[in-house]
Amino acid sequence: MKFIRSNRPVSLLQLSSPLVISFLLVNSSSAVMAQEQPKTVKAEKKTTEAQSPIELKTMEVTEKSDRKLETASAEVALSPGGVSLVNINELHDRNVSSVADFFRYVPGVWATSQSGNDEVFITSRGSNLDANNFAGSGVKLLQDGLPVTAADGNNHNRMIDPLASSFATVARGGNAFKYGASALGGAIDFTSPTAHDSPTARLSLSGGSFGQFLGRGTVSKVFNDSFDGLLTLEGKEWDGYRDHNKQDRFGLYSNFGWQISDSVVNRTFVSYIKNNQQLPGQLTRAQFDANPYQASSQAIGGNYQLNTEAERVSNKTTWTIDDKSSFDVGFSFENQHLYHPIVDTVHFFPGDTADRFSLLVDSVQQDWGTSARYNLRLDSHELLLGVNYGTNSDKGGNYTNNGGVRGPMTNQITKEADNVEIFAQDHWHITDKWTLTPALQGVFAHREVNNTRLPIPQDANFNVYSQGGNPSNDYSGINPSLGLMYNLTKSSSLYGNVSRLYAPPTNYNISDNITAGSSTTNLKAMEGTSVEIGTRGIQKLGNLNTVNWDLSLYYSWLNNEILSTTPPGGSAKAANFDNTIHAGIEGLIGGSFALDGKGTHTIKPVLTYTINHFNFDNDRNYANNALPAAPKYFLKGEAIYHHANGVFMGPTFDVVGKRWGDYANTYKIDAYGLLGMRTGWSNDRYKVFLEGRNLLDTKYVANTNIMNTATATDAMLNAGAPLSFYGGIEITY
């Protein structure tokens, strides 16, 4: 924050302190245009001979980091549905080892690391609840408005490092129309920091239990009125709390800005990530009870790993045409190499030594994406017109797995996907109190998989390697949406919306069906209708206290939901299910409460709560059973005491309800609760923290495999982290 001398009126923005900024005080009749601003503001003092000198008062204005948050917050405030804004700068005083920690206080999103590494299971409003959860589909990920998720909708190869961003917008379900997303779970857009909103240098080091070490360094510089640059290097080492659980990650993130003119800004982003991690595999009930932190014998024998190397470059240009309109255009390219031993040699009976099936995936994936958005403020209308285009190519194949070493290629596989999303949205401010938000989206997609079976030495014996196929399908759909918002006050609102969904399958769905020998490779797109009501706001209680809230209730009717099922001893196979219901309650409540008359001592509680109702609807096989994987409910919270000198401390807690590991609802995963504590101290230059997790050393299941009807002898379970401690320091220059 800078202090300047100015005789001009200045709008002040006060950002709330809770981790999730669920609402911002804005006047909904005004729009904030997205524009890069200089890091410093110069004020001119005009005098004439007829005027005496004017005494200028010191006024506080926000720097560009606050302006970017202001723009994003204004968009959230105008969204007639469940949207959260996460200020990632407030994650620096706690342990963040994976993207699962980023989602901790985002209601409606269940995210958990498989075994403390970057293999994270994410579901938003019931997305990704099937046996094909390795594809990570159902949520569209973006960086700076440009796609990271592949054109076919999968997030298999990698997740985004949240600490490489300054803030992120999480738009759940149909509230992701602004991004053109046609995914059940919505979209998440991570915004990168630039030299204009970053310190000159920042160094952070943290570590703790199970050999965890995280290091991150950032340098940035504004060279002149035209150019700026930022570079971040980060590394992670992790031995893991389970056997065969090591991880080694290196990341480079950079961007370079060019102020071409007063109205045109161009920015180039370059990143490189190399992430090698061992996978410990799933355990049976008996193995979990005996030692939940062991690795499966198959994971050790097959040396299961998920090793990725990704290079990404993107470029974005923003043209502020005038004070009422702007135009953004950008492109992105990402090259990913995947090396993935994942199935140990399968034998059919005791004493069998033949290789009946094993699997190692070795492939290169390339993703091109481009997007364009035009914003126009016209009288009482705020219009958005946009188009996204993405194309994806995945070439490589399946090999036999010899203890993590690539054997003969069994199947040569090429996957191709194209996706076009055209969308329009209007925030129509009917009055100062009422805002109507109609939107329309068109989705046009192509999916194609070419799987060629190759002869291998194992063909001398009976085996179950895939025989190949070449399905090709096209999809098109139209999704309308209508939202309505009523401003109770300048700082609180009620909202409601109804929206349509049209989501084509991923190429992983189609490829699995080839592998499983299914005759169904022409899967239908998932369709549905969702209704939602809610409220959000912030309210001052006296001069020192505030309370903020965000509450959404939604109900969705889906047709042809795409779910992968796994029969005993079989491979995952995708199918369309006629009718399913996805409904829930998503809420956050937080605040800041002074414990004395001066605000020297305050307590800042935050609680997120989610209730899930994901069910089949009169299905011929599963009746009205609950969908697996997602818990019936979960609560996450903390109550942190803060002293004016920068000291903070307080408890954290998790309460998670039961869930199912199969569609038949015969394999139950028990509910659990966790207790933690975090403390630390910070000022403008330094931050230190200490965090304890699972202080009662509770044994619990983090996530699970999904079967049709699971039994006690099926390997299903991944253990969550035991008692652990982490600490860190950050220095800013």
XYZ file of C-alpha atoms in Angstrom:
733
model
C 0.000 0.000 0.000
C 1.396 3.424 -1.001
C 0.658 6.855 0.427
C 0.602 9.721 -2.077
C -0.287 13.380 -2.185
C -3.340 14.057 -4.290
C -6.086 16.584 -4.711
C -8.221 14.160 -6.712
C -11.082 12.096 -5.284
C -9.982 8.541 -4.579
C -12.157 5.457 -4.163
C -11.028 3.376 -1.241
C -11.208 -0.392 -1.134
C -11.058 -2.326 2.108
C -10.366 -6.012 1.587
C -11.704 -8.399 4.189
C -9.249 -10.504 6.115
C -10.804 -13.981 5.990
C -9.141 -16.439 3.638
C -12.111 -16.577 1.272
C -13.301 -13.136 0.145
C -16.930 -14.034 -0.317
C -18.213 -10.505 -0.912
C -16.824 -7.047 -1.557
C -18.416 -3.673 -0.983
C -19.102 -2.396 -4.451
C -21.795 -0.344 -6.078
C -23.294 -2.770 -8.563
C -24.312 0.042 -10.907
C -20.667 0.737 -11.749
C -18.245 -1.528 -13.565
C -14.540 -1.939 -13.036
C -12.672 -2.427 -16.288
C -9.708 -4.807 -16.357
C -6.595 -2.775 -17.104
C -2.932 -2.980 -16.086
C -1.862 0.103 -14.147
C 1.545 1.568 -13.381
C 2.984 0.661 -10.042
C 3.153 4.273 -8.901
C 0.611 7.016 -9.286
C 1.708 10.546 -10.042
C -0.460 13.487 -9.029
C -0.230 16.947 -10.521
C -0.809 20.080 -8.502
C -2.276 22.925 -10.537
C -2.134 26.543 -9.397
C -2.892 29.856 -11.025
C -1.977 33.398 -10.155
C -5.531 33.949 -8.960
C -5.376 30.977 -6.631
C -3.519 30.581 -3.395
C -1.591 27.364 -2.863
C -3.782 24.435 -1.813
C -2.711 22.297 1.107
C -2.840 18.675 -0.053
C -3.900 15.974 2.388
C -2.457 12.495 2.589
C -4.871 9.947 1.176
C -4.558 6.181 0.930
C -4.995 4.477 -2.425
C -4.653 0.888 -3.465
C -1.795 -0.401 -5.559
C -2.429 -2.520 -8.614
C -2.543 -5.749 -6.616
C -5.594 -4.378 -4.845
C -7.054 -3.114 -8.121
C -6.815 -6.591 -9.645
C -8.534 -8.026 -6.591
C -11.088 -5.230 -6.789
C -11.924 -6.159 -10.373
C -12.245 -9.851 -9.543
C -14.257 -9.076 -6.400
C -16.645 -6.865 -8.357
C -17.260 -9.730 -10.747
C -17.911 -12.104 -7.840
C -20.323 -9.593 -6.292
C -22.331 -9.504 -9.530
C -22.491 -13.311 -9.882
C -25.987 -14.630 -9.057
C -24.604 -17.938 -7.771
C -21.878 -19.802 -5.907
C -18.536 -18.118 -6.654
C -15.602 -17.745 -4.225
C -12.484 -15.594 -4.411
C -9.374 -16.937 -2.664
C -6.597 -14.495 -1.794
C -3.572 -16.769 -2.102
C -1.318 -14.237 -0.363
C -3.140 -15.266 2.819
C -2.023 -18.880 2.355
C 1.596 -17.966 3.047
C 1.193 -18.303 6.826
C 0.335 -22.008 6.767
C 1.509 -25.259 5.184
C 0.481 -25.569 1.527
C 2.004 -28.694 0.025
C -0.604 -29.384 -2.695
C -3.663 -27.852 -4.337
C -5.819 -29.677 -1.766
C -4.681 -27.124 0.852
C -5.812 -24.304 -1.451
C -9.404 -25.629 -1.457
C -9.647 -25.905 2.332
C -12.066 -22.992 2.783
C -13.881 -23.162 -0.545
C -17.412 -24.441 0.138
C -18.815 -27.066 -2.198
C -15.420 -28.418 -3.303
C -14.058 -31.639 -1.814
C -10.313 -31.994 -2.466
C -7.963 -34.448 -0.845
C -4.447 -35.640 -1.611
C -4.139 -39.349 -2.261
C -1.127 -39.723 0.023
C 0.161 -36.222 0.734
C 1.529 -35.717 -2.789
C 0.261 -33.885 -5.883
C -2.083 -36.746 -6.826
C -5.247 -34.911 -5.696
C -8.877 -35.975 -6.013
C -11.219 -33.010 -6.650
C -14.988 -32.988 -6.901
C -17.155 -29.880 -7.226
C -20.929 -30.264 -7.005
C -20.576 -33.993 -7.565
C -18.201 -34.047 -10.533
C -15.679 -36.865 -11.029
C -17.493 -39.417 -8.807
C -16.553 -42.549 -10.696
C -13.928 -45.217 -11.278
C -12.127 -42.946 -13.744
C -11.132 -40.336 -11.171
C -7.540 -40.404 -12.490
C -8.714 -38.225 -15.399
C -9.551 -35.438 -12.925
C -12.423 -34.280 -15.129
C -15.447 -32.169 -14.254
C -13.678 -28.877 -13.423
C -12.080 -26.539 -15.959
C -8.754 -25.095 -14.780
C -7.420 -21.821 -16.196
C -4.421 -19.581 -15.637
C -4.959 -15.900 -16.344
C -8.149 -16.744 -18.233
C -6.413 -19.242 -20.556
C -7.036 -23.010 -20.374
C -4.891 -25.521 -18.518
C -7.472 -28.305 -18.726
C -7.139 -30.245 -21.990
C -9.676 -29.670 -24.753
C -11.441 -32.966 -23.972
C -11.916 -31.909 -20.323
C -9.255 -34.003 -18.546
C -6.773 -32.786 -15.908
C -4.815 -36.025 -15.762
C -1.209 -34.987 -16.164
C -0.798 -32.273 -13.573
C -2.372 -29.832 -11.140
C -1.702 -26.119 -10.749
C 0.682 -24.938 -8.031
C -1.543 -22.509 -6.084
C 1.356 -20.575 -4.537
C 2.454 -19.531 -8.021
C -0.684 -17.341 -8.181
C -1.822 -14.219 -6.356
C -5.528 -15.081 -6.194
C -8.042 -17.453 -7.768
C -11.732 -17.383 -8.616
C -13.714 -20.585 -8.027
C -16.991 -20.559 -9.987
C -19.011 -23.664 -9.128
C -21.392 -25.397 -11.514
C -23.265 -23.223 -14.006
C -21.757 -20.087 -12.466
C -18.720 -20.605 -14.719
C -20.462 -19.133 -17.787
C -18.103 -16.145 -17.592
C -15.281 -18.520 -18.547
C -17.314 -20.383 -21.162
C -16.880 -23.590 -19.150
C -19.262 -26.470 -19.857
C -18.182 -28.675 -16.933
C -20.376 -30.060 -14.160
C -18.069 -28.712 -11.446
C -17.511 -25.270 -13.002
C -14.201 -23.472 -13.462
C -11.228 -22.218 -11.429
C -9.147 -19.335 -12.776
C -5.736 -18.743 -11.164
C -4.360 -15.211 -11.631
C -0.575 -14.859 -11.750
C 1.296 -12.135 -9.855
C 3.280 -9.583 -11.835
C 6.149 -7.255 -10.953
C 3.618 -4.451 -10.464
C 1.922 -6.230 -7.561
C 4.875 -8.160 -6.101
C 7.784 -7.271 -3.821
C 11.256 -6.893 -5.288
C 12.246 -10.226 -3.754
C 10.562 -12.880 -1.643
C 12.099 -16.026 -0.167
C 10.140 -18.718 1.656
C 11.334 -21.959 3.211
C 9.187 -24.537 4.975
C 9.355 -28.143 5.992
C 8.342 -30.694 8.529
C 7.214 -34.249 9.018
C 7.910 -37.099 6.596
C 10.841 -35.365 4.953
C 8.874 -32.473 3.530
C 10.896 -29.512 2.307
C 9.487 -26.636 0.256
C 11.563 -23.754 -1.064
C 10.422 -20.824 -3.166
C 12.118 -17.650 -4.360
C 10.669 -14.776 -6.393
C 12.349 -11.736 -7.902
C 10.584 -9.009 -9.856
C 11.395 -5.647 -11.369
C 9.579 -2.811 -13.118
C 12.206 -1.650 -15.596
C 10.484 1.522 -16.848
C 7.072 2.736 -17.929
C 6.905 -0.002 -20.565
C 8.501 -3.223 -19.297
C 8.414 -5.426 -16.203
C 9.311 -9.015 -15.346
C 8.881 -11.632 -12.614
C 10.575 -14.988 -12.012
C 9.739 -17.657 -9.411
C 11.677 -20.863 -8.733
C 10.238 -23.501 -6.428
C 11.138 -26.999 -5.289
C 9.538 -29.714 -3.196
C 10.933 -32.871 -1.635
C 8.720 -35.354 0.169
C 9.506 -38.797 1.607
C 5.879 -39.417 2.474
C 3.982 -40.929 5.381
C 3.387 -44.100 3.373
C 5.894 -46.509 1.893
C 6.743 -45.950 -1.783
C 5.475 -42.358 -1.480
C 8.391 -40.069 -2.432
C 7.993 -36.921 -4.506
C 10.495 -34.564 -6.118
C 9.152 -31.452 -7.885
C 10.774 -28.448 -9.525
C 8.891 -25.494 -10.965
C 9.726 -22.293 -12.813
C 7.105 -19.588 -13.325
C 7.749 -16.293 -15.089
C 5.968 -13.505 -16.888
C 7.050 -10.457 -18.825
C 4.887 -7.379 -19.386
C 4.977 -4.812 -22.152
C 2.912 -1.603 -21.903
C 2.598 -1.055 -25.645
C 0.583 2.142 -25.201
C -1.584 3.813 -22.611
C -4.456 1.521 -23.589
C -2.737 -1.723 -24.692
C -0.868 -4.167 -22.447
C 0.742 -7.424 -23.567
C 1.966 -10.087 -21.155
C 3.830 -13.336 -21.838
C 3.834 -16.232 -19.335
C 6.376 -19.066 -19.360
C 6.423 -22.012 -16.959
C 8.213 -25.329 -16.578
C 7.311 -28.107 -14.156
C 9.020 -31.436 -13.562
C 7.291 -33.636 -11.028
C 8.302 -37.217 -10.184
C 6.256 -39.058 -7.599
C 5.839 -42.613 -6.444
C 2.338 -43.984 -5.948
C 1.785 -46.279 -2.933
C -1.360 -47.946 -4.265
C -4.587 -48.822 -2.477
C -5.071 -51.194 0.451
C -7.666 -53.767 1.422
C -9.597 -53.431 4.686
C -7.330 -55.964 6.396
C -4.163 -54.237 5.177
C -5.468 -50.833 6.243
C -6.343 -52.109 9.718
C -2.929 -53.750 10.091
C -0.906 -50.756 8.848
C -2.627 -47.941 6.938
C 0.724 -46.429 5.894
C 2.139 -49.425 4.041
C 2.226 -49.566 0.257
C 0.414 -52.249 -1.656
C 2.507 -55.137 -2.916
C 1.328 -54.349 -6.447
C 2.572 -50.736 -6.182
C 5.990 -51.947 -5.078
C 6.164 -54.800 -7.591
C 5.020 -52.595 -10.458
C 6.969 -49.569 -9.154
C 3.927 -47.332 -9.589
C 4.825 -43.738 -10.502
C 3.295 -40.612 -11.982
C 6.131 -38.659 -13.585
C 5.326 -35.566 -15.634
C 7.302 -32.858 -17.355
C 5.435 -29.840 -18.718
C 6.445 -26.697 -20.603
C 3.842 -23.971 -21.037
C 3.857 -20.603 -22.781
C 0.943 -18.206 -23.064
C 0.407 -14.647 -24.185
C -2.405 -12.233 -23.419
C -3.178 -8.755 -24.730
C -5.625 -6.360 -23.071
C -6.887 -3.349 -25.001
C -8.821 -0.789 -22.980
C -10.739 0.790 -25.826
C -12.335 3.519 -23.717
C -13.850 3.926 -20.264
C -16.785 1.706 -21.287
C -15.227 -1.138 -23.250
C -12.226 -3.448 -23.375
C -11.003 -6.403 -25.406
C -8.843 -9.360 -24.286
C -7.253 -11.922 -26.582
C -4.765 -14.632 -25.711
C -3.325 -18.026 -26.596
C -1.584 -20.826 -24.736
C 0.507 -23.857 -25.652
C 1.507 -26.674 -23.325
C 3.665 -29.734 -23.970
C 3.435 -32.542 -21.416
C 5.366 -35.815 -21.159
C 3.812 -38.530 -19.023
C 5.635 -41.651 -17.743
C 3.179 -43.676 -15.701
C 3.747 -47.289 -14.538
C 0.360 -48.097 -13.019
C -0.528 -51.827 -13.239
C 1.729 -54.636 -12.035
C 1.771 -57.954 -13.873
C -1.570 -59.724 -13.466
C -1.684 -63.503 -13.003
C -4.845 -65.582 -13.335
C -4.229 -68.253 -10.674
C -1.706 -69.217 -7.963
C 1.542 -70.329 -9.531
C 0.758 -68.611 -12.833
C 3.911 -66.945 -14.182
C 2.587 -65.668 -17.518
C 2.041 -61.944 -18.108
C -1.723 -61.754 -18.564
C -1.827 -57.970 -18.272
C 0.332 -55.078 -17.061
C 0.369 -51.405 -17.904
C 2.837 -48.550 -18.273
C 1.655 -45.397 -20.048
C 4.243 -43.326 -21.914
C 2.825 -40.433 -23.929
C 3.266 -36.829 -25.027
C 0.294 -34.483 -24.839
C 0.102 -31.112 -26.567
C -2.595 -28.550 -25.898
C -3.340 -25.367 -27.842
C -5.844 -22.880 -26.525
C -7.052 -19.428 -27.441
C -9.711 -17.109 -26.106
C -11.147 -13.680 -26.840
C -13.448 -11.555 -24.678
C -15.145 -8.231 -25.345
C -16.562 -6.215 -22.441
C -18.944 -3.309 -22.957
C -20.752 -1.110 -20.433
C -23.797 0.366 -22.159
C -26.193 2.392 -20.017
C -27.477 -0.102 -17.418
C -25.946 -3.131 -19.151
C -22.580 -4.826 -18.624
C -22.105 -7.065 -21.648
C -19.593 -9.862 -22.159
C -19.044 -11.659 -25.470
C -16.480 -14.438 -25.631
C -15.136 -17.435 -27.478
C -12.774 -20.229 -26.404
C -11.090 -22.700 -28.734
C -8.936 -25.594 -27.617
C -7.314 -28.516 -29.388
C -5.557 -31.467 -27.796
C -3.329 -34.212 -29.153
C -2.093 -37.116 -27.028
C 0.331 -39.508 -28.728
C 2.117 -42.520 -27.319
C 0.708 -45.694 -25.959
C 0.522 -48.517 -23.490
C 3.459 -50.774 -22.692
C 3.981 -53.816 -20.554
C 5.269 -52.857 -17.126
C 8.417 -54.604 -15.951
C 8.794 -53.229 -12.440
C 8.504 -49.639 -13.626
C 10.601 -50.230 -16.745
C 8.942 -49.983 -20.134
C 8.498 -53.309 -21.923
C 7.070 -53.964 -25.410
C 4.347 -51.593 -26.634
C 0.971 -53.290 -26.533
C -1.185 -50.505 -27.947
C -0.265 -47.467 -30.008
C -2.745 -44.757 -29.030
C -3.521 -41.329 -30.437
C -6.211 -39.127 -28.913
C -7.501 -35.997 -30.621
C -9.971 -33.459 -29.250
C -11.328 -30.078 -30.284
C -13.585 -27.863 -28.217
C -15.294 -24.559 -29.057
C -17.256 -22.539 -26.502
C -19.099 -19.382 -27.588
C -20.798 -17.385 -24.863
C -22.563 -14.122 -24.098
C -23.623 -12.623 -20.781
C -25.311 -9.433 -19.611
C -25.529 -7.892 -16.143
C -28.623 -5.735 -16.603
C -29.020 -3.327 -13.682
C -32.762 -2.890 -13.822
C -32.703 -0.667 -10.730
C -30.210 0.090 -7.985
C -31.543 -2.987 -6.189
C -32.209 -5.483 -8.988
C -29.756 -7.034 -11.465
C -30.823 -9.546 -14.125
C -28.123 -11.759 -15.660
C -29.115 -13.667 -18.808
C -26.438 -15.766 -20.527
C -26.162 -18.135 -23.466
C -23.469 -20.635 -24.351
C -22.835 -22.845 -27.364
C -20.609 -25.936 -27.077
C -19.161 -27.719 -30.117
C -16.763 -30.628 -29.629
C -14.940 -33.427 -31.432
C -13.510 -36.545 -29.792
C -11.425 -39.205 -31.512
C -9.318 -42.108 -30.254
C -7.169 -44.338 -32.457
C -6.053 -47.440 -30.541
C -3.972 -49.919 -32.561
C -3.193 -53.290 -30.995
C 0.402 -54.436 -31.607
C 1.758 -57.999 -31.464
C 3.746 -58.695 -28.302
C 5.626 -61.754 -26.967
C 2.892 -62.250 -24.358
C 0.481 -63.200 -27.162
C 1.859 -66.735 -26.899
C -0.305 -67.014 -23.764
C -3.914 -66.048 -23.215
C -4.082 -62.437 -22.002
C -6.510 -59.531 -21.672
C -4.637 -56.751 -23.476
C -6.896 -54.359 -25.383
C -7.708 -55.232 -29.009
C -7.988 -51.608 -30.204
C -10.537 -49.470 -32.045
C -11.034 -46.074 -33.669
C -14.197 -44.258 -32.531
C -14.858 -40.673 -33.602
C -17.748 -38.548 -32.343
C -19.007 -34.971 -32.669
C -21.102 -33.060 -30.131
C -23.003 -29.775 -30.046
C -25.288 -28.190 -27.494
C -26.810 -24.887 -26.368
C -26.877 -23.838 -22.701
C -29.030 -20.889 -21.593
C -28.853 -19.381 -18.116
C -30.814 -16.746 -16.231
C -29.822 -15.192 -12.913
C -31.414 -12.562 -10.688
C -29.854 -10.621 -7.820
C -31.436 -8.322 -5.232
C -29.210 -6.013 -3.172
C -30.495 -5.997 0.396
C -27.909 -3.344 1.225
C -24.724 -2.106 -0.417
C -22.929 -5.007 1.255
C -25.395 -7.921 1.075
C -27.559 -9.571 -1.544
C -29.954 -12.385 -2.381
C -29.657 -14.272 -5.657
C -31.093 -17.090 -7.726
C -30.404 -18.702 -11.081
C -31.420 -21.485 -13.429
C -28.957 -22.908 -15.961
C -28.475 -25.717 -18.452
C -25.470 -28.024 -18.757
C -24.038 -29.833 -21.787
C -20.736 -31.670 -21.241
C -19.219 -34.083 -23.830
C -17.184 -37.091 -22.637
C -13.416 -37.067 -22.256
C -11.175 -39.152 -24.455
C -10.280 -41.122 -21.337
C -13.920 -42.259 -21.131
C -13.806 -43.419 -24.746
C -10.350 -44.981 -24.451
C -11.355 -46.955 -21.345
C -14.240 -48.484 -23.253
C -11.872 -49.669 -25.970
C -9.567 -51.177 -23.351
C -12.491 -52.913 -21.634
C -13.729 -54.315 -24.949
C -16.987 -52.392 -24.733
C -19.138 -51.993 -27.817
C -20.242 -48.557 -26.538
C -17.714 -45.966 -27.695
C -20.252 -43.402 -28.910
C -21.073 -41.987 -25.484
C -23.694 -39.271 -25.286
C -22.944 -35.870 -23.786
C -24.140 -35.260 -20.254
C -27.048 -32.797 -20.030
C -28.957 -31.266 -17.173
C -30.776 -28.395 -15.549
C -29.785 -26.711 -12.280
C -31.590 -24.237 -10.037
C -29.866 -22.295 -7.255
C -30.699 -19.727 -4.606
C -28.412 -18.056 -2.116
C -27.148 -15.032 -0.261
C -23.818 -13.432 0.531
C -22.724 -10.333 2.352
C -20.630 -8.586 4.934
C -22.005 -6.677 7.896
C -20.285 -4.365 10.344
C -21.175 -4.848 13.992
C -20.077 -1.637 15.643
C -16.754 -0.054 14.718
C -14.478 -3.045 15.236
C -16.458 -6.157 14.372
C -17.573 -7.648 11.066
C -19.305 -10.831 9.973
C -19.348 -12.206 6.423
C -21.295 -15.056 4.895
C -21.892 -16.964 1.677
C -24.693 -19.530 1.309
C -25.840 -21.425 -1.795
C -28.518 -24.105 -2.185
C -28.712 -25.891 -5.528
C -30.581 -28.790 -7.132
C -29.611 -30.355 -10.467
C -31.372 -32.918 -12.647
C -28.878 -34.695 -14.913
C -29.497 -36.907 -17.925
C -26.902 -39.238 -19.405
C -24.356 -38.572 -16.646
C -21.111 -40.239 -17.704
C -19.818 -42.580 -15.005
C -17.093 -45.212 -15.224
C -17.860 -48.496 -13.521
C -15.464 -51.292 -12.574
C -16.748 -54.860 -12.202
C -14.762 -57.326 -10.044
C -11.570 -58.285 -11.854
C -12.431 -56.050 -14.796
C -11.372 -52.743 -16.321
C -13.129 -49.396 -15.955
C -15.869 -48.850 -18.511
C -17.797 -45.606 -19.074
C -21.573 -45.508 -19.576
C -24.415 -42.994 -19.685
C -26.836 -43.194 -16.762
C -30.353 -42.022 -17.514
C -31.144 -39.909 -14.465
C -29.120 -38.673 -11.503
C -29.636 -35.944 -8.918
C -26.917 -33.563 -7.738
C -28.015 -31.251 -4.919
C -26.410 -29.609 -1.951
C -25.868 -26.783 0.479
C -22.629 -24.786 0.369
C -21.853 -22.250 3.034
C -19.160 -20.102 4.583
C -19.375 -17.862 7.620
C -16.531 -15.840 9.060
C -15.709 -12.593 10.724
C -13.438 -10.495 12.866
C -14.378 -9.782 16.489
C -12.483 -7.465 18.820
C -11.828 -8.713 22.340
C -11.154 -5.204 23.655
C -12.202 -1.650 22.896
C -9.191 -0.861 20.684
C -8.972 -3.955 18.519
C -5.579 -4.932 19.929
C -6.885 -8.441 20.499
C -9.188 -9.997 17.920
C -10.459 -13.432 17.023
C -11.105 -14.333 13.402
C -13.184 -17.480 12.985
C -14.071 -19.060 9.650
C -16.251 -22.094 8.978
C -17.143 -23.741 5.675
C -19.840 -26.392 5.515
C -21.088 -28.514 2.653
C -23.964 -30.982 2.526
C -24.045 -33.276 -0.514
C -26.967 -35.185 -2.008
C -25.691 -37.030 -5.082
C -27.956 -39.930 -6.055
C -29.129 -42.187 -8.840
C -32.769 -41.561 -9.713
C -34.684 -44.826 -10.194
C -31.734 -46.460 -11.969
C -32.380 -50.016 -13.172
C -29.240 -51.299 -11.432
C -28.657 -48.935 -8.502
C -32.181 -47.630 -7.773
C -31.812 -44.444 -5.704
C -28.393 -45.240 -4.254
C -25.962 -42.486 -3.358
C -23.096 -41.829 -5.732
C -19.740 -42.830 -4.222
C -16.521 -40.939 -3.345
C -17.978 -37.660 -1.983
C -18.845 -37.475 1.751
C -22.419 -36.762 2.819
C -21.178 -33.617 4.534
C -17.953 -31.932 5.580
C -17.059 -28.978 7.780
C -13.698 -27.229 7.941
C -12.898 -24.345 10.200
C -10.581 -22.441 12.482
C -10.746 -19.806 15.179
C -7.522 -17.788 15.170
C -6.592 -15.205 17.789
C -4.676 -12.191 16.422
C -2.674 -9.595 18.338
C -1.969 -6.177 16.838
C 1.773 -6.917 16.992
C 1.351 -9.715 14.406
C 1.110 -12.785 16.641
C -1.618 -15.306 15.824
C -2.637 -18.719 17.129
C -5.649 -20.972 17.279
C -7.217 -24.367 16.579
C -8.305 -25.843 13.258
C -10.739 -28.699 12.749
C -12.264 -31.005 10.148
C -15.478 -33.026 10.442
C -16.172 -35.362 7.518
C -19.237 -37.573 7.077
C -19.462 -41.092 5.716
C -19.207 -41.926 2.013
C -19.409 -44.980 -0.192
C -16.715 -46.788 -2.152
C -19.127 -48.462 -4.563
C -22.299 -47.844 -6.531
C -24.103 -50.655 -4.698
C -23.625 -48.787 -1.371
C -22.245 -51.875 0.358
C -18.728 -50.555 1.045
C -18.886 -47.752 3.586
C -16.074 -45.329 4.417
C -16.491 -44.158 8.006
C -16.860 -40.555 9.133
C -13.958 -38.908 10.954
C -12.840 -35.741 12.705
C -9.443 -34.039 12.865
C -7.997 -31.448 15.225
C -5.125 -29.131 14.397
C -3.393 -25.957 15.569
C -1.459 -23.189 13.899
C 0.489 -20.226 15.225
C 2.944 -17.647 13.981
C 3.934 -14.024 13.662
C 4.163 -11.615 10.756
C 4.858 -8.024 9.827
C 5.472 -6.248 6.526
C 8.742 -8.093 5.878
C 8.701 -11.349 7.809
C 6.379 -14.277 8.362
C 6.939 -17.345 10.496
C 4.475 -20.135 11.187
C 4.141 -23.483 12.927
C 1.279 -25.843 12.170
C 0.235 -29.133 13.711
C -2.184 -31.437 11.922
C -4.192 -34.426 13.121
C -3.061 -33.838 16.692
C -5.076 -36.828 17.944
C -3.349 -39.093 15.389
C -6.654 -40.299 13.950
C -6.482 -43.048 11.335
C -8.789 -42.196 8.444
C -9.340 -42.743 4.725
C -8.350 -39.786 2.518
C -9.859 -41.191 -0.678
C -10.848 -44.472 -2.244
C -11.121 -46.458 -5.433
C -14.611 -46.936 -6.880
C -16.145 -50.320 -7.742
C -19.579 -51.511 -8.836
C -19.944 -53.721 -5.777
C -16.863 -53.746 -3.579
C -15.868 -56.446 -1.119
C -13.515 -56.498 1.847
C -10.808 -58.124 -0.275
C -10.765 -55.338 -2.883
C -7.834 -52.914 -2.718
C -9.702 -49.637 -2.200
C -8.242 -47.418 0.505
C -5.702 -44.570 0.719
C -4.818 -43.424 4.235
C -4.841 -39.776 5.257
C -1.882 -38.144 6.989
C -1.143 -39.055 10.640
C 0.078 -36.649 13.349
C 2.415 -34.163 11.675
C 4.073 -30.784 12.196
C 5.218 -28.156 9.717
C 6.927 -24.797 10.010
C 8.160 -22.092 7.723
C 9.611 -18.613 7.283
C 9.118 -15.994 4.589
C 11.214 -12.883 3.992
C 10.079 -10.051 1.734
C 12.217 -7.233 0.360
